[in-house]
XYZ file of C-alpha atoms in Angstrom:
630
model
C 15.373 43.048 -56.483
C 13.849 46.544 -56.809
C 14.979 48.616 -59.772
C 15.822 51.643 -57.588
C 18.896 49.819 -56.293
C 20.891 52.683 -54.786
C 18.047 54.149 -52.811
C 16.941 50.672 -51.821
C 20.415 49.784 -50.453
C 20.481 52.975 -48.366
C 17.034 52.233 -46.957
C 17.996 48.668 -46.019
C 21.240 49.846 -44.364
C 19.262 52.381 -42.308
C 16.797 49.706 -41.189
C 19.697 47.433 -40.241
C 21.101 50.076 -37.891
C 17.779 50.255 -36.057
C 17.021 46.500 -35.971
C 17.357 44.580 -32.687
C 15.977 41.120 -33.567
C 18.493 38.585 -35.008
C 16.050 37.216 -37.614
C 15.301 40.726 -38.895
C 19.004 41.563 -38.996
C 19.726 38.357 -40.919
C 17.014 39.170 -43.460
C 18.341 42.702 -43.959
C 21.901 41.424 -44.396
C 20.763 39.005 -47.125
C 19.043 41.887 -48.905
C 22.311 43.841 -48.809
C 24.053 40.867 -50.468
C 21.884 41.520 -53.528
C 22.537 45.245 -53.342
C 26.341 44.881 -53.513
C 26.971 41.610 -55.343
C 27.333 43.301 -58.742
C 29.566 46.158 -57.638
C 31.514 44.947 -54.566
C 31.576 41.156 -54.136
C 33.870 41.289 -51.108
C 31.404 43.543 -49.297
C 28.510 41.328 -50.383
C 30.347 38.264 -48.993
C 30.755 40.021 -45.629
C 27.016 40.697 -45.450
C 26.379 37.040 -46.349
C 28.545 35.689 -43.520
C 26.922 38.065 -41.044
C 23.461 36.975 -42.228
C 24.400 33.314 -41.727
C 25.792 33.972 -38.234
C 22.555 35.646 -37.189
C 20.344 32.959 -38.799
C 21.711 29.907 -36.955
C 18.558 29.610 -34.815
C 16.135 30.183 -37.722
C 16.007 27.215 -40.187
C 14.330 29.131 -43.013
C 16.701 32.076 -42.754
C 19.637 29.667 -42.530
C 18.614 28.015 -45.807
C 18.111 31.418 -47.410
C 21.767 32.322 -46.792
C 22.816 29.364 -48.954
C 20.464 30.528 -51.701
C 22.167 33.923 -51.631
C 25.610 32.300 -51.639
C 24.612 30.353 -54.762
C 23.607 33.588 -56.445
C 26.762 35.408 -55.289
C 29.024 32.810 -56.938
C 26.682 32.047 -59.852
C 29.272 32.788 -62.562
C 32.596 32.795 -60.697
C 32.353 29.347 -59.055
C 29.636 27.220 -60.672
C 30.263 23.997 -58.651
C 30.053 25.951 -55.389
C 26.904 27.716 -56.577
C 25.268 24.416 -57.598
C 26.130 22.839 -54.241
C 24.495 25.784 -52.437
C 21.251 25.411 -54.384
C 21.103 21.684 -53.624
C 21.756 22.525 -49.962
C 18.702 24.819 -49.964
C 16.492 22.032 -51.334
C 17.886 19.528 -48.831
C 17.412 21.813 -45.813
C 13.794 22.700 -46.672
C 12.559 19.384 -48.085
C 10.333 18.693 -45.071
C 9.167 22.308 -44.645
C 5.668 22.803 -46.098
C 5.464 26.558 -45.599
C 4.948 28.799 -48.616
C 8.249 30.586 -48.012
C 10.073 27.254 -48.072
C 8.437 26.325 -51.380
C 9.385 29.768 -52.720
C 13.062 29.352 -51.775
C 13.254 25.829 -53.207
C 11.613 26.890 -56.469
C 14.094 29.744 -56.894
C 16.983 27.392 -56.096
C 15.907 24.848 -58.717
C 15.343 27.616 -61.267
C 18.878 28.957 -60.825
C 20.349 25.451 -60.818
C 18.506 24.724 -64.090
C 19.893 27.905 -65.680
C 23.404 26.704 -64.803
C 22.743 23.415 -66.622
C 21.553 25.394 -69.636
C 24.861 27.269 -69.476
C 26.554 23.882 -69.965
C 24.630 23.387 -73.227
C 22.223 20.929 -71.561
C 18.821 22.249 -72.674
C 17.087 18.917 -71.971
C 18.056 18.989 -68.274
C 17.154 22.692 -68.088
C 13.593 22.217 -69.312
C 13.136 19.050 -67.238
C 14.146 20.838 -64.012
C 11.981 23.890 -64.718
C 8.891 21.800 -65.470
C 9.296 19.062 -62.862
C 10.974 20.935 -60.004
C 10.715 24.723 -60.200
C 7.135 25.180 -61.484
C 5.404 22.694 -59.106
C 7.150 24.351 -56.141
C 6.205 27.812 -57.443
C 2.552 26.698 -57.591
C 2.756 25.481 -53.987
C 4.355 28.760 -52.899
C 1.418 30.766 -54.229
C 3.837 33.379 -55.601
C 2.446 34.502 -58.965
C 5.523 36.540 -59.778
C 7.797 33.527 -59.402
C 5.428 31.313 -61.385
C 5.379 33.850 -64.214
C 9.185 33.884 -64.205
C 9.250 30.077 -64.493
C 6.920 30.184 -67.504
C 9.232 32.794 -69.030
C 12.101 30.312 -68.722
C 10.078 27.622 -70.497
C 9.267 30.094 -73.274
C 12.957 31.023 -73.676
C 13.819 27.318 -74.012
C 11.313 27.014 -76.867
C 12.785 30.140 -78.500
C 16.276 28.623 -78.314
C 15.023 25.498 -80.118
C 13.292 27.654 -82.784
C 9.760 26.667 -81.701
C 8.627 30.267 -81.839
C 4.878 29.604 -81.973
C 5.045 27.430 -78.849
C 7.257 30.022 -77.154
C 4.672 32.710 -77.937
C 2.013 30.797 -75.972
C 4.226 30.550 -72.887
C 5.337 34.176 -73.108
C 1.694 35.287 -73.265
C 0.889 33.127 -70.243
C 3.889 34.473 -68.300
C 3.087 38.108 -69.084
C -0.580 37.628 -68.122
C 0.571 36.308 -64.729
C 3.274 38.919 -64.166
C 1.360 42.065 -65.130
C -0.957 42.104 -62.098
C 1.372 40.193 -59.759
C 4.673 42.074 -59.897
C 5.111 44.886 -57.379
C 8.479 45.557 -59.030
C 8.530 45.124 -62.818
C 11.900 43.320 -63.120
C 10.520 39.881 -64.007
C 7.816 41.367 -66.212
C 10.440 43.352 -68.153
C 12.512 40.205 -68.742
C 9.426 38.391 -70.046
C 8.537 41.351 -72.267
C 11.912 41.775 -73.931
C 12.282 38.033 -74.562
C 8.737 37.979 -75.959
C 9.667 40.916 -78.202
C 12.663 38.991 -79.514
C 10.395 35.998 -80.179
C 7.854 38.163 -82.041
C 10.640 39.360 -84.326
C 11.628 35.748 -85.019
C 7.983 35.121 -85.953
C 7.914 38.199 -88.205
C 5.246 39.848 -86.003
C 6.817 43.290 -86.073
C 3.706 45.217 -84.949
C 3.525 43.078 -81.808
C 7.251 43.664 -81.218
C 6.705 47.418 -81.545
C 3.897 47.214 -78.959
C 6.276 45.383 -76.597
C 8.802 48.217 -76.982
C 6.147 50.827 -76.179
C 5.093 48.928 -73.044
C 8.695 48.492 -71.879
C 9.443 52.173 -72.405
C 6.632 53.139 -70.029
C 7.721 50.606 -67.389
C 11.405 51.596 -67.589
C 10.883 55.361 -67.471
C 11.046 55.653 -63.637
C 14.294 53.607 -63.502
C 16.943 55.306 -65.686
C 19.850 53.378 -64.119
C 18.543 49.811 -64.365
C 20.422 47.241 -66.431
C 17.112 46.046 -67.875
C 17.398 48.794 -70.496
C 19.703 46.250 -72.163
C 16.683 44.119 -73.082
C 14.813 47.118 -74.449
C 17.694 48.154 -76.710
C 18.179 44.553 -77.838
C 14.597 44.333 -79.093
C 14.831 47.838 -80.576
C 18.017 46.878 -82.410
C 16.486 43.679 -83.791
C 13.407 45.607 -84.890
C 15.529 48.229 -86.672
C 17.572 45.471 -88.301
C 14.431 43.810 -89.702
C 13.229 47.202 -90.928
C 16.630 47.505 -92.733
C 17.494 50.565 -90.612
C 20.951 49.121 -90.024
C 22.654 52.271 -88.717
C 19.877 52.735 -86.147
C 20.178 49.064 -85.205
C 23.886 49.503 -84.436
C 23.111 52.520 -82.253
C 20.518 50.481 -80.324
C 22.908 47.570 -79.796
C 25.633 49.917 -78.532
C 23.173 51.513 -76.091
C 22.237 48.049 -74.845
C 25.901 47.155 -74.295
C 26.472 50.403 -72.368
C 23.400 49.794 -70.174
C 24.264 46.189 -69.346
C 24.861 45.412 -65.681
C 24.185 42.705 -63.152
C 25.024 39.045 -62.825
C 24.329 38.175 -66.477
C 25.845 41.346 -67.936
C 28.677 39.534 -69.756
C 26.360 37.090 -71.532
C 24.007 39.909 -72.567
C 26.926 41.911 -74.002
C 28.061 38.851 -75.980
C 24.529 38.387 -77.309
C 24.310 42.031 -78.396
C 27.726 41.923 -80.079
C 26.733 38.873 -82.111
C 23.632 40.789 -83.217
C 25.898 43.721 -84.139
C 28.007 41.388 -86.263
C 24.915 40.191 -88.173
C 23.934 43.801 -88.848
C 27.455 44.689 -90.047
C 27.344 41.730 -92.456
C 23.991 42.952 -93.828
C 25.601 46.380 -94.320
C 28.466 44.653 -96.198
C 30.904 46.164 -93.695
C 32.890 42.937 -93.756
C 36.039 44.323 -92.135
C 34.229 45.551 -89.002
C 32.194 42.340 -88.856
C 35.340 40.220 -89.130
C 37.158 42.136 -86.378
C 34.191 41.862 -84.026
C 33.683 38.145 -84.705
C 37.385 37.366 -84.221
C 37.183 39.006 -80.813
C 34.068 37.008 -79.968
C 35.540 33.667 -81.009
C 38.452 34.263 -78.627
C 35.996 34.611 -75.717
C 35.909 31.161 -74.102
C 32.869 31.947 -71.960
C 30.916 32.746 -75.125
C 32.126 29.898 -77.336
C 31.728 27.278 -74.616
C 28.157 26.978 -75.928
C 27.921 25.144 -79.261
C 25.016 27.352 -80.357
C 27.117 30.525 -79.993
C 30.220 28.979 -81.546
C 28.277 27.862 -84.638
C 26.840 31.378 -85.106
C 30.281 33.031 -84.830
C 31.914 30.535 -87.228
C 29.109 31.008 -89.740
C 29.514 34.790 -89.477
C 33.295 34.572 -90.001
C 32.780 32.427 -93.095
C 30.433 35.061 -94.553
C 32.786 37.910 -93.596
C 35.820 36.366 -95.299
C 33.791 35.483 -98.396
C 32.704 39.134 -98.531
C 36.371 40.216 -98.213
C 37.405 37.811 -100.998
C 39.699 35.870 -98.640
C 38.640 32.383 -99.703
C 41.377 30.420 -97.876
C 40.227 31.904 -94.548
C 36.586 31.415 -95.507
C 37.472 27.811 -96.327
C 39.116 27.409 -92.902
C 36.130 28.709 -90.950
C 33.638 26.819 -93.109
C 35.558 23.632 -92.362
C 35.373 24.288 -88.608
C 31.720 25.285 -88.849
C 30.830 22.113 -90.759
C 32.684 19.899 -88.317
C 30.933 21.443 -85.347
C 27.474 21.442 -86.957
C 27.515 17.743 -87.729
C 29.582 15.580 -85.383
C 28.264 12.380 -86.981
C 29.795 13.363 -90.319
C 33.047 14.595 -88.791
C 35.242 11.720 -90.008
C 33.859 11.821 -93.517
C 34.256 15.580 -93.733
C 37.890 15.389 -92.610
C 38.590 12.608 -95.120
C 37.134 14.654 -97.977
C 39.150 17.701 -96.928
C 42.366 15.679 -96.699
C 41.739 14.216 -100.131
C 41.274 17.671 -101.569
C 44.485 18.867 -99.917
C 46.447 15.886 -101.352
C 45.108 16.631 -104.814
C 46.110 20.250 -104.380
C 49.682 19.356 -103.341
C 50.104 16.736 -106.072
C 49.049 19.296 -108.624
C 51.664 21.731 -107.271
C 54.396 19.073 -107.321
C 53.509 18.089 -110.836
C 53.750 21.722 -111.871
C 57.241 22.053 -110.374
C 58.544 18.830 -111.994
C 57.173 19.782 -115.372
C 58.698 23.252 -115.060
C 62.178 21.787 -114.370
C 61.997 19.364 -117.302
C 60.720 21.830 -119.863
C 61.924 25.375 -119.150
C 60.918 26.493 -122.612
C 57.257 25.787 -121.732
C 57.437 27.495 -118.304
C 55.169 30.410 -119.059
C 52.475 28.288 -120.699
C 52.584 25.641 -117.999
C 52.472 28.256 -115.230
C 49.346 29.756 -116.721
C 47.744 26.358 -117.190
C 48.562 25.203 -113.658
C 47.391 28.485 -112.161
C 43.991 27.887 -113.713
C 44.095 24.285 -112.505
C 44.863 25.395 -108.921
C 42.182 28.052 -108.998
C 39.637 25.575 -110.288
C 40.652 22.997 -107.710
C 40.396 25.457 -104.816
C 37.054 26.659 -106.109
C 35.854 23.053 -106.424
C 37.084 22.283 -102.924
C 35.300 25.342 -101.570
C 32.046 24.436 -103.346
C 32.268 20.837 -102.119
C 32.804 22.029 -98.556
C 29.920 24.446 -98.926
C 27.645 21.559 -99.987
C 28.925 19.469 -97.074
C 28.322 22.391 -94.732
C 24.755 22.813 -95.974
C 24.168 19.089 -95.488
C 25.676 19.237 -92.026
C 23.520 22.242 -91.139
C 20.429 20.384 -92.370
C 21.312 17.407 -90.189
C 21.996 19.705 -87.229
C 18.601 21.360 -87.642
C 16.865 17.990 -87.919
C 18.510 16.908 -84.677
C 17.350 20.140 -83.042
C 13.818 19.495 -84.281
C 13.883 15.962 -82.827
C 15.150 17.324 -79.514
C 12.492 20.048 -79.624
C 9.768 17.484 -80.307
C 10.935 15.400 -77.353
C 10.997 18.487 -75.148
C 7.479 19.375 -76.312
C 6.250 15.922 -75.306
C 7.765 16.438 -71.842
C 6.023 19.823 -71.599
C 2.677 18.400 -72.707
C 2.877 15.591 -70.139
C 3.772 18.092 -67.439
C 0.878 20.349 -68.457
C -1.417 17.331 -68.226
C -0.107 16.505 -64.732
C -0.548 20.111 -63.585
C -4.082 20.239 -65.046
C -4.958 16.955 -63.334
C -3.698 18.234 -59.987
C -5.570 21.523 -60.388
C -8.840 19.818 -61.359
C -8.603 17.256 -58.549
C -7.819 20.023 -56.056
C -10.730 22.103 -57.334
C -13.207 19.211 -57.096
C -11.939 18.281 -53.638
C -12.460 21.842 -52.451
C -15.937 21.915 -54.037
C -16.872 18.713 -52.183
C -15.616 20.121 -48.890
C -17.418 23.449 -49.309
C -20.649 21.767 -50.437
C -20.556 19.449 -47.420
C -19.800 22.304 -45.027
C -22.556 24.462 -46.497
C -25.185 21.714 -46.546
C -24.404 19.894 -43.314
C -22.888 22.733 -41.306
C -24.345 26.110 -42.150
C -27.517 24.575 -43.629
C -28.164 22.610 -40.450
C -27.565 25.665 -38.288
C -29.985 27.792 -40.312
C -32.611 25.007 -40.213
C -32.263 24.908 -36.409
C -32.671 28.669 -36.179
C -35.788 28.436 -38.353
C -37.343 25.790 -36.102
C -36.696 27.865 -32.965
C -38.165 30.977 -34.568
C -41.210 29.016 -35.794
C -41.954 27.865 -32.251
C -41.587 31.367 -30.894
C -43.715 32.859 -33.698
C -46.517 30.325 -33.017
C -46.634 31.349 -29.386
C -46.353 35.102 -29.920
C -48.292 35.214 -33.209
C -45.891 37.936 -34.354
C -46.360 38.794 -38.045
C -42.825 40.235 -38.269
C -41.372 36.949 -37.041
C -43.345 35.016 -39.657
C -41.898 37.349 -42.317
C -38.358 36.755 -41.020
C -38.988 32.986 -41.042
C -40.043 33.244 -44.683
C -36.831 35.093 -45.550
C -34.787 32.542 -43.615
C -36.540 29.733 -45.464
C -35.579 31.343 -48.802
C -31.976 31.697 -47.584
C -31.824 28.002 -46.660
C -33.199 27.053 -50.072
C -30.609 29.287 -51.811
C -27.790 27.832 -49.707
C -28.815 24.299 -50.615
C -29.020 25.273 -54.295
C -25.458 26.591 -54.108
C -24.309 23.388 -52.381
C -25.963 21.282 -55.104
C -24.219 23.306 -57.820
C -20.854 22.825 -56.122
C -21.248 19.045 -55.862
C -24.669 17.732 -56.990
C -25.850 14.755 -54.987
C -27.698 13.399 -58.022
C -24.366 13.006 -59.855
C -22.836 11.009 -57.025
C -25.967 8.934 -56.359
C -27.632 8.460 -59.770
C -24.962 9.249 -62.382
C -24.180 11.804 -65.068
C -27.346 11.594 -67.168
C -29.659 12.238 -64.210
C -27.438 15.038 -62.908
C -27.461 16.838 -66.287
C -31.223 16.515 -66.509
C -31.647 17.931 -62.987
C -29.305 20.805 -63.797
C -31.402 21.766 -66.840
C -34.629 21.649 -64.850
C -33.200 23.712 -61.978
C -32.011 26.439 -64.359
C -35.328 26.842 -66.187
C -37.183 30.079 -65.446
C -40.089 32.102 -66.820
C -39.186 33.079 -70.382
C -36.424 30.440 -70.616
C -36.884 26.817 -71.649
C -34.035 24.294 -71.560
C -34.423 21.081 -73.556
C -32.237 18.150 -72.430
C -31.660 15.157 -74.745
C -29.401 12.156 -74.186
C -28.588 8.975 -76.100
C -26.453 5.972 -75.215
C -24.732 7.473 -72.160
C -23.010 4.642 -70.313
C -23.524 4.394 -66.559
C -20.125 2.893 -65.779
C -18.042 5.975 -66.604
C -15.405 6.718 -63.928
C -16.648 9.212 -61.357
C -13.819 11.680 -62.155
C -14.781 11.610 -65.842
C -18.454 12.196 -65.030
C -17.548 15.167 -62.835
C -15.380 16.690 -65.607
C -18.184 16.337 -68.186
C -20.721 17.768 -65.709
C -18.472 20.811 -65.072
C -18.078 21.434 -68.816
C -21.850 21.283 -69.340
C -22.442 23.455 -66.255
C -20.042 26.145 -67.550
C -21.547 26.079 -71.074
C -25.085 26.338 -69.737
C -24.116 29.177 -67.390
C -22.516 31.092 -70.293
C -25.621 30.624 -72.455
C -27.926 31.856 -69.671
C -25.709 34.732 -68.559
C -24.449 36.127 -71.864
C -26.628 34.888 -74.756
C -29.959 36.471 -73.836
C -31.688 33.359 -75.245
C -35.168 32.067 -74.493
C -34.471 28.554 -75.809
C -31.448 26.393 -74.988
C -30.856 22.774 -75.949
C -28.304 20.525 -74.174
C -27.540 17.214 -75.913
C -25.198 14.407 -74.916
C -24.478 11.015 -76.407
C -21.811 8.342 -76.343
C -20.333 6.052 -78.987
C -17.950 3.598 -77.321
C -15.114 5.710 -75.887
C -16.191 9.015 -77.532
C -18.576 11.251 -75.596
C -20.393 14.039 -77.499
C -21.694 17.170 -75.786
C -23.561 19.982 -77.531
C -25.165 23.222 -76.333
C -27.277 25.312 -78.731
C -29.095 28.599 -78.047
C -31.064 31.175 -80.045
C -29.433 34.131 -78.336
C -27.517 37.161 -79.559
C -24.397 35.224 -80.682
C -20.859 36.586 -80.987
C -17.772 36.587 -83.212
C -15.425 33.818 -81.914
C -12.446 35.406 -83.703
C -12.684 38.737 -81.878
C -14.199 37.797 -78.536
C -11.570 37.565 -75.797
C -11.289 34.336 -73.869
C -12.617 34.500 -70.321
C -11.998 32.355 -67.269
C -15.043 30.242 -68.098
C -13.735 29.243 -71.518
C -10.261 28.626 -70.064
C -11.763 26.251 -67.493
C -13.692 24.454 -70.246
C -10.588 24.090 -72.428
C -8.523 22.763 -69.488
C -11.038 19.997 -68.880
C -11.367 19.223 -72.615
C -7.580 19.009 -72.973
C -7.405 16.708 -69.966
C -9.858 14.334 -71.676
C -7.920 14.671 -74.971
C -10.933 16.182 -76.653
C -11.718 19.038 -79.011
C -14.207 21.905 -79.182
C -15.896 23.652 -82.113
C -17.697 26.990 -81.680
C -20.157 28.080 -84.362
C -21.658 31.490 -83.618
C -22.959 34.390 -85.686
C -24.028 37.729 -84.227
C -27.845 37.850 -83.783
C -28.185 34.224 -84.937
C -27.334 32.220 -81.825
C -24.494 29.911 -80.833
C -23.750 26.190 -81.156
C -20.854 24.581 -79.272
C -19.907 20.966 -80.081
C -17.449 19.009 -77.960
C -15.910 15.554 -78.415
C -14.268 13.900 -75.401
C -12.203 10.747 -75.033
C -13.603 8.852 -72.014
C -11.632 5.656 -72.548
C -8.994 6.445 -69.869
């Protein structure tokens, strides 16, 4: 949805008045659903029904109306919204168009977010990785794919895997920066990445995120995405101990909040406000805010939010010196944090309460029997009660810490499991990409060699016959140029899919590649030892591509006159090394390019590792170990 919403709605309405085709009218009506859904749901519903009426003869448009219905009732009627998203997937399951993949990916993404809203992070990440992302790849929509990677990153942030989240945020932002015509999705990725940087303690990076967002938001003063900017700004100010400025930022974010997720963003900002008020020791304001938050059922329906509010209330009441209330909220917090220890915690609390009451009863009986010792006994029992309450509070605090430790361990186990799912999915995606790339290389090489190459060879033969008859020097020159073109075309075809690799194996193909790339002033030494000839063809192709990319980098960038390519094999471990005497570089400061990314993808697929040893003006050595057992 464009950030200039008012002007956009007017433009769409004007186009709708002029439209005559039903499919165009349906599309424009669905766009108006988005324009009005946050401010006038009844009006948005009218546009939706009109869009559906007009779309009855257009299957894709028909499915799109259900996607918009799911979004319209996203918060108000979750079961209805979920049913609409599943309807979209069902209607378009056999449609292989890019628009169909795009709609299905969006539907699964929104459905996954609803499962996350039910505190089901495992289902959320599973649906994003196994449903939404593969469909986004098929759709070819970079903006949507970047948004999906943002969701994965947010899931890692929620499970406190901030380093892993940083990788996915970087990937998402790299995709979204050039792809997004409207910066909405990029801004979401940026502000969530900024929040993650603050969790990592990378405050300079967070400040850079704020600067970037400020530039992107400047043309859109009315957008609700300012909420994200002020959230990151508030967190940054909080970490810099500028607490008053942090509160101002959070309040600005609350005021700017709008859209379908406005309520959840406001809740998030108010919890951050409460943490800042506690740091300022303004316990009364913190308590009042947290009591209001704990009464919000939509907020506390998530265990993660409820635990944070209960923990904050415990700290607020301790700060106010109200230990009975602190005790009450600590008890609730402990019970929620560790369900496995619930029974034991309750038993300990009940035992403490019985002790407390018995002590009071004993005090009363003693006071009745010995009135002359009333003052002394009252003082003694007061100290006893105080000590008992303090002991109970300390015991509960220890139990709470233990419960929190268990809770965190469980989160770590869940996070580890989720990471394994992600890694397997990344492997599947890499495999599909590499197989698709090699398939396309084979097709292009065949078309170039057999198709275009054959045509050019035929043209050459015809020209040669004509030139022999006419004895035209110009024709002989053209034939020479054509002959060079045919040779170059065949060289390109060999590079795309070398016949020597398919016919004679990896070792021969690597040797041929080195010989073909030698030129005046450049010698390439190839050495091999123990390379097995029964390696799977896919594995041989992957190793060949890695060597091809390394050799191309050495020739193109190193400025070397001597290059050595070595390969060897020891059982299931394959070793590949490229060494040159070129200009070298600093691996720590040199940015990764597409070539190195391609190399790393193939190395990761073969569960290998890479070491780069390079010094400026002293050459480069790259050593790779690959697992070729599978």
